[in-house]
XYZ file of C-alpha atoms in Angstrom:
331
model
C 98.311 78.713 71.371
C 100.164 77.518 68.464
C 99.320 73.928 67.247
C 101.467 71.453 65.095
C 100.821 68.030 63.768
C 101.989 64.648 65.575
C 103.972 63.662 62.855
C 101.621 61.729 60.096
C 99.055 60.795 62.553
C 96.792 63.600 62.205
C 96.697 64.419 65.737
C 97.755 68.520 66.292
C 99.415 69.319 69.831
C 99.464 72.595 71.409
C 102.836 74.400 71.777
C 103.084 73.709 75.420
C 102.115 70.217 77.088
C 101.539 69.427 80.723
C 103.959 67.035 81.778
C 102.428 65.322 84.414
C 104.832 63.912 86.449
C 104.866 66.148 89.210
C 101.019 65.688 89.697
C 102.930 62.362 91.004
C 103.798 64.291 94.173
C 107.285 64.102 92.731
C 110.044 65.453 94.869
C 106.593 66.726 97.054
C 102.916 66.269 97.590
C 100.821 68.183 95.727
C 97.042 68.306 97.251
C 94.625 66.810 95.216
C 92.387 69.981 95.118
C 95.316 71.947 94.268
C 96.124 69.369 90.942
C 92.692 69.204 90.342
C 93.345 73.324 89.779
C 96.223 73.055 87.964
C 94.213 70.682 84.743
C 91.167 73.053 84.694
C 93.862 76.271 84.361
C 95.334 74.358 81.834
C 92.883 73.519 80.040
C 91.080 76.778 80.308
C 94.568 78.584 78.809
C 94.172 76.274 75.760
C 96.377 72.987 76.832
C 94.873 69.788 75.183
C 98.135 68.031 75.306
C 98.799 65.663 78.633
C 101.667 63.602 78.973
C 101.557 61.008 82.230
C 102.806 57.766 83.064
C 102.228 54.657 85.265
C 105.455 55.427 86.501
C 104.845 58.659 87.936
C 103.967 58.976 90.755
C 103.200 55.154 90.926
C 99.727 55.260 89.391
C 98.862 58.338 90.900
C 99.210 60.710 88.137
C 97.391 58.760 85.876
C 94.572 58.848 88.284
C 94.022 62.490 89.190
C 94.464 62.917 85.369
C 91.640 60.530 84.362
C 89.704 61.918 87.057
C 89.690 66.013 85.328
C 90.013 64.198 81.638
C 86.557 62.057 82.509
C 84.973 65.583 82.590
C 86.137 67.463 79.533
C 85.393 66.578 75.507
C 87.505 63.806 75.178
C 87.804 64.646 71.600
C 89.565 67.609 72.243
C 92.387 66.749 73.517
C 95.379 64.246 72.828
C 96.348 62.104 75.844
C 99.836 60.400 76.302
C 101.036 57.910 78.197
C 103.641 55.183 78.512
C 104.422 51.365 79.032
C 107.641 49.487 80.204
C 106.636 49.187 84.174
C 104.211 47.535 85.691
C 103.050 48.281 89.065
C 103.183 45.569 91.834
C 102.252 44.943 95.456
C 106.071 45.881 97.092
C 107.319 42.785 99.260
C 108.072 43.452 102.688
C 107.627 47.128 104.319
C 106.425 50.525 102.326
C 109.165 52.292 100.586
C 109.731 56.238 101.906
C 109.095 58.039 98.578
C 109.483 55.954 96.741
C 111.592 57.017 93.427
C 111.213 60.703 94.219
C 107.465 60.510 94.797
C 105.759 61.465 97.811
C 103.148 58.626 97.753
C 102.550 55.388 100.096
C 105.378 53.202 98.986
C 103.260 49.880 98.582
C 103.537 49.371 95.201
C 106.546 49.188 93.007
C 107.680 49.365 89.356
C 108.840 46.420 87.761
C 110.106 46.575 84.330
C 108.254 45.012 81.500
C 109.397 45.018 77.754
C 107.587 42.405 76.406
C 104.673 42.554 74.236
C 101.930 40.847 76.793
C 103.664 43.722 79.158
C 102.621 46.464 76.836
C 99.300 44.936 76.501
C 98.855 44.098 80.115
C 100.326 48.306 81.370
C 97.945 49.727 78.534
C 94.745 48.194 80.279
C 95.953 49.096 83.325
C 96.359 52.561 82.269
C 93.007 52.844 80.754
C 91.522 50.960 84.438
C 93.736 53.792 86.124
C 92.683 57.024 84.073
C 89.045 55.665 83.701
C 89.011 56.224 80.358
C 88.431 54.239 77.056
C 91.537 55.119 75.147
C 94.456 56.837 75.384
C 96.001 58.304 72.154
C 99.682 58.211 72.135
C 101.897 55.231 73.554
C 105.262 55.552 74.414
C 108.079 52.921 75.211
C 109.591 54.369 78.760
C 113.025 54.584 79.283
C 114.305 51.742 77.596
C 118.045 52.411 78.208
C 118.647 48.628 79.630
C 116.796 46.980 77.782
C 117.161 48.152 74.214
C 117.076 44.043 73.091
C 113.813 43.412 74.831
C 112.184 47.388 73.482
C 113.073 46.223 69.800
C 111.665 42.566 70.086
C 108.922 42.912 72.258
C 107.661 46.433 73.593
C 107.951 48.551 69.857
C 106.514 45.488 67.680
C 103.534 45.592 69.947
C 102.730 48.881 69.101
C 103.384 48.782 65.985
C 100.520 45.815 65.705
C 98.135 48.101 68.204
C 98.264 50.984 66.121
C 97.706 49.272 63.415
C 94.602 47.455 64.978
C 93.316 51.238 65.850
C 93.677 50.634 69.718
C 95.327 53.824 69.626
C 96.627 56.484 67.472
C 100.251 57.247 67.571
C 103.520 55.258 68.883
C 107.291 55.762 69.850
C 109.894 56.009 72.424
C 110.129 58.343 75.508
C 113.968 58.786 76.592
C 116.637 61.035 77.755
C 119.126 59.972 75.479
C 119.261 60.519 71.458
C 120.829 57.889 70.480
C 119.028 55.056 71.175
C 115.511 56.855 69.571
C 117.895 57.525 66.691
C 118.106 53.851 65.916
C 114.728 52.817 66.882
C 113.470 55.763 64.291
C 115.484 53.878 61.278
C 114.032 50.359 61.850
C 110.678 51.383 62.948
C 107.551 53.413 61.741
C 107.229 55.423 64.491
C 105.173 58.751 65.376
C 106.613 60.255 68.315
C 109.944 60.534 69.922
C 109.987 62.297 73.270
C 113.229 63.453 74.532
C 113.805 64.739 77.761
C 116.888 66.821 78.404
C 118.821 66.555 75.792
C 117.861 69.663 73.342
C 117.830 72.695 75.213
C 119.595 76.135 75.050
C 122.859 74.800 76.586
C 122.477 71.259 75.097
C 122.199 70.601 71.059
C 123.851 67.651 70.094
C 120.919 66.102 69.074
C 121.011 68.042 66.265
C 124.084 65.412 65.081
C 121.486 62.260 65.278
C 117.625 62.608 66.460
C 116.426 65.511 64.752
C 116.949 64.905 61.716
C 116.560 61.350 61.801
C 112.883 62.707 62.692
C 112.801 64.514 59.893
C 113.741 62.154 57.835
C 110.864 59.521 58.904
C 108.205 62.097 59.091
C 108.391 61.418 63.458
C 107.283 64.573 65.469
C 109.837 65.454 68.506
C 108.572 66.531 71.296
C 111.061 67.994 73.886
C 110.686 67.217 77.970
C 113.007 69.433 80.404
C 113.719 72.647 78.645
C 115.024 74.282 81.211
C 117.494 71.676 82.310
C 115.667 69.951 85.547
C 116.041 73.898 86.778
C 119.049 75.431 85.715
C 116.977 77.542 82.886
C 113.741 77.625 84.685
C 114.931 80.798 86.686
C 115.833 84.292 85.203
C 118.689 84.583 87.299
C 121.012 80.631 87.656
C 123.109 80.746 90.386
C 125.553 78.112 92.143
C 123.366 75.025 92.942
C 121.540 75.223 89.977
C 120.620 71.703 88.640
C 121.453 70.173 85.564
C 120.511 66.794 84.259
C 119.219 66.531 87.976
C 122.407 67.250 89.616
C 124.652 70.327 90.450
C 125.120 72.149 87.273
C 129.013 71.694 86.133
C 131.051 74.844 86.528
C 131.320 75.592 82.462
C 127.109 74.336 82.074
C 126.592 76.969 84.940
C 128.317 79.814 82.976
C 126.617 79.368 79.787
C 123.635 79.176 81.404
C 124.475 82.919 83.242
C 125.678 84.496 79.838
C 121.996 83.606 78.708
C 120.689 85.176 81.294
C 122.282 88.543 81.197
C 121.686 88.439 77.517
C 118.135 87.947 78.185
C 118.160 90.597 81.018
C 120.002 92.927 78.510
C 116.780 92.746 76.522
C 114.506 92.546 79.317
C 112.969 89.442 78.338
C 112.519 86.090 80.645
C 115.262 83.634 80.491
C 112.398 80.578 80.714
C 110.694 82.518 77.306
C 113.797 82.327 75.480
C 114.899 79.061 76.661
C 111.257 77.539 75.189
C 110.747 79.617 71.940
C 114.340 78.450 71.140
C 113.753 74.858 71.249
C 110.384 75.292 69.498
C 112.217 76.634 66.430
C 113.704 73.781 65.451
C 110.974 72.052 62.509
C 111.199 68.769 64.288
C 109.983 70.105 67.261
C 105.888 69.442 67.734
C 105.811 70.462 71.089
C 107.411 71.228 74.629
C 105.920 69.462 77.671
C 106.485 71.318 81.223
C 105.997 69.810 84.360
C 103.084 72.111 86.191
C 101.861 71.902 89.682
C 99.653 74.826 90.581
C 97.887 76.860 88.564
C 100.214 80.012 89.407
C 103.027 77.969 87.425
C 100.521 76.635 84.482
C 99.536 80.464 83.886
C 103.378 81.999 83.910
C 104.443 78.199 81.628
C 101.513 78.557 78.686
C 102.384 82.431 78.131
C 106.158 81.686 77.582
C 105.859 81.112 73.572
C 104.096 84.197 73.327
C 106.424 86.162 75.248
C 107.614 89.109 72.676
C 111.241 88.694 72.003
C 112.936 91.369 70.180
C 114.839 89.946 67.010
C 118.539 91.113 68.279
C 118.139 89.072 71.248
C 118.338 86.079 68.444
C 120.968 87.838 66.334
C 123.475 88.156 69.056
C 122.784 85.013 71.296
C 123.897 83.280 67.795
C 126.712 86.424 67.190
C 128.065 85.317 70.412
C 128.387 81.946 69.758
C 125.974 80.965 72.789
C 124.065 78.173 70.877
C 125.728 75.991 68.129
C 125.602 77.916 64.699
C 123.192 75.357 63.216
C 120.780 75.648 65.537
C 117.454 76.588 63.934
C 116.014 80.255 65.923
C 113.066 82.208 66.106
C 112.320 84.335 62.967
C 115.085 82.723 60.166
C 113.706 81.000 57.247
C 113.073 77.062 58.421
């Protein structure tokens, strides 16, 4: 699989990362033998890149992640995670899934910007994955609380990285413009934005990519295919979008892709990843994996063979934005 670098931090990430959150049991549970499956195809298809969070899942992601991680050569791989919630007893009765998650609802996230929070959800990380370190830190979903992020959570970081706790630190959003400031007043490694660069999305091409460019800061890109709507060859009414029913005009981009694709019998989900990946900002693409069926059909899609008119006329018919970088064309 094909590797880039983490920005300056001399960490390289596979193409293709295994965003974690739905070994959360999010939306569903996922049986533990059946996650434990889904790491060791992973990581036997060449994935060293694993992207979890306190928040999903309420701890348990991190757990059955630490759990596989504990067992493989923990300097092969580069492990991600995040800060901004703390997890805490829930007052009064258990919550029904709790944020999505199929878990006991006993425990919820309360939000924590400050530096002793960053300190205080990084140990409990490390106590939650069993391991000694993790290597990239991001600040979570900010959005409200972009005050408290720029005094407290991204100054803490900063210092932790520089004391070597770990290697590489940023922001984890699904906006652009909020990383697009944080990127011009702070030194930071990683932005990773979910949902907002995709093949029916590119306006991040106005602000966050090339403000990553411009500090050196590797992008890497979370929902692709559009929380669905891309994920199928085929989108039909329904489809999801940004986690909701796709809009009418969304929905009919996303079928003239398709029957472009079809037209050159190749997979919409190839084309929708190898597109994003062309862009130079662009370290990596995390997917969010649950069996091993869907982490074999999700680490082949960069290496899907895609014939060069495909590109020629998805950009000839004006179906992405003509600056978006493609597959083949000088970078």
């Amino acid at each position: 699989m094909r590797t880039a670098a983490l920005g300056r931090t001399g960490l390289a990430v596979p193409a293709i990362g295994f965003g974690c959150a739905p070994l959360g049991n999010l939306y569903a549970e996922v049986p533990e033998a059946q996650a434990r499956a889904a790491l060791e195809e992973a990581w036997a298809g060449g994935t060293r890149y694993f992207d979890t969070a306190p928040y999903y899942g309420l701890g348990l992601s991190e757990r059955r992640v630490g759990a596989f991680l504990r067992d493989v050569p923990r300097d092969e791989l580069v492990l991600q995670t995040k800060v901004g919630r703390l997890l805490r007893p829930r007052r009064g009765e258990p919550a029904h899934h709790p944020h999505g998650f199929a878990v006991p609802g006993d425990v919820e996230p309360v939000w924590d910007f400050s530096a002793e929070g960053v300190r205080r959800s990084l140990s409990e990380s490390l106590e939650r994955l069993g391991l000694d370190r993790v290597d990239v830190v991001l600040v979570h979903d900010p959005d409200e609380f972009e005050d408290e992020a720029r005094r407290g959570a991204l100054p803490e970081l900063l210092r932790l990285r520089e004391q070597g706790v770990v290697r590489a630190v940023g922001v984890g959003m699904n906006q652009a413009a909020m990383p697009t400031r944080f990127l011009a007043e702070f030194d930071l490694d990683v932005v990773l934005l979910a949902g907002r660069y995709n093949l029916v999305e590119q306006d991040a091409l106005d602000d966050l990519l090339p403000a990553a460019q411009r500090a050196g800061a590797a992008v890497v890109l979370g929902g692709v295919f559009g929380s669905g709507l891309l994920a199928a060859d085929a989108p039909a009414p329904g489809a999801t979008y940004s986690y909701a029913p796709a809009p009418q005009d969304v929905l009919a981009r996303a079928q003239q892709l398709a029957e472009l694709a079809a037209a050159h019998g190749v997979p919409l989900p190839a084309v929708a990843v190898q597109a994003v990946l062309a862009h130079p900002a662009v370290a990596a693409v995390l997917l969010g994996m649950r069996s091993p069926q869907e982490v074999r059909a999700d680490v082949a899609l960069p290496d899907v063979p895609v014939p060069a008119a495909f590109w020629r006329e998805l950009r000839g018919q004006g179906l992405v934005r003509a600056d978006t970088p493609l597959p083949g064309e000088p970078r």
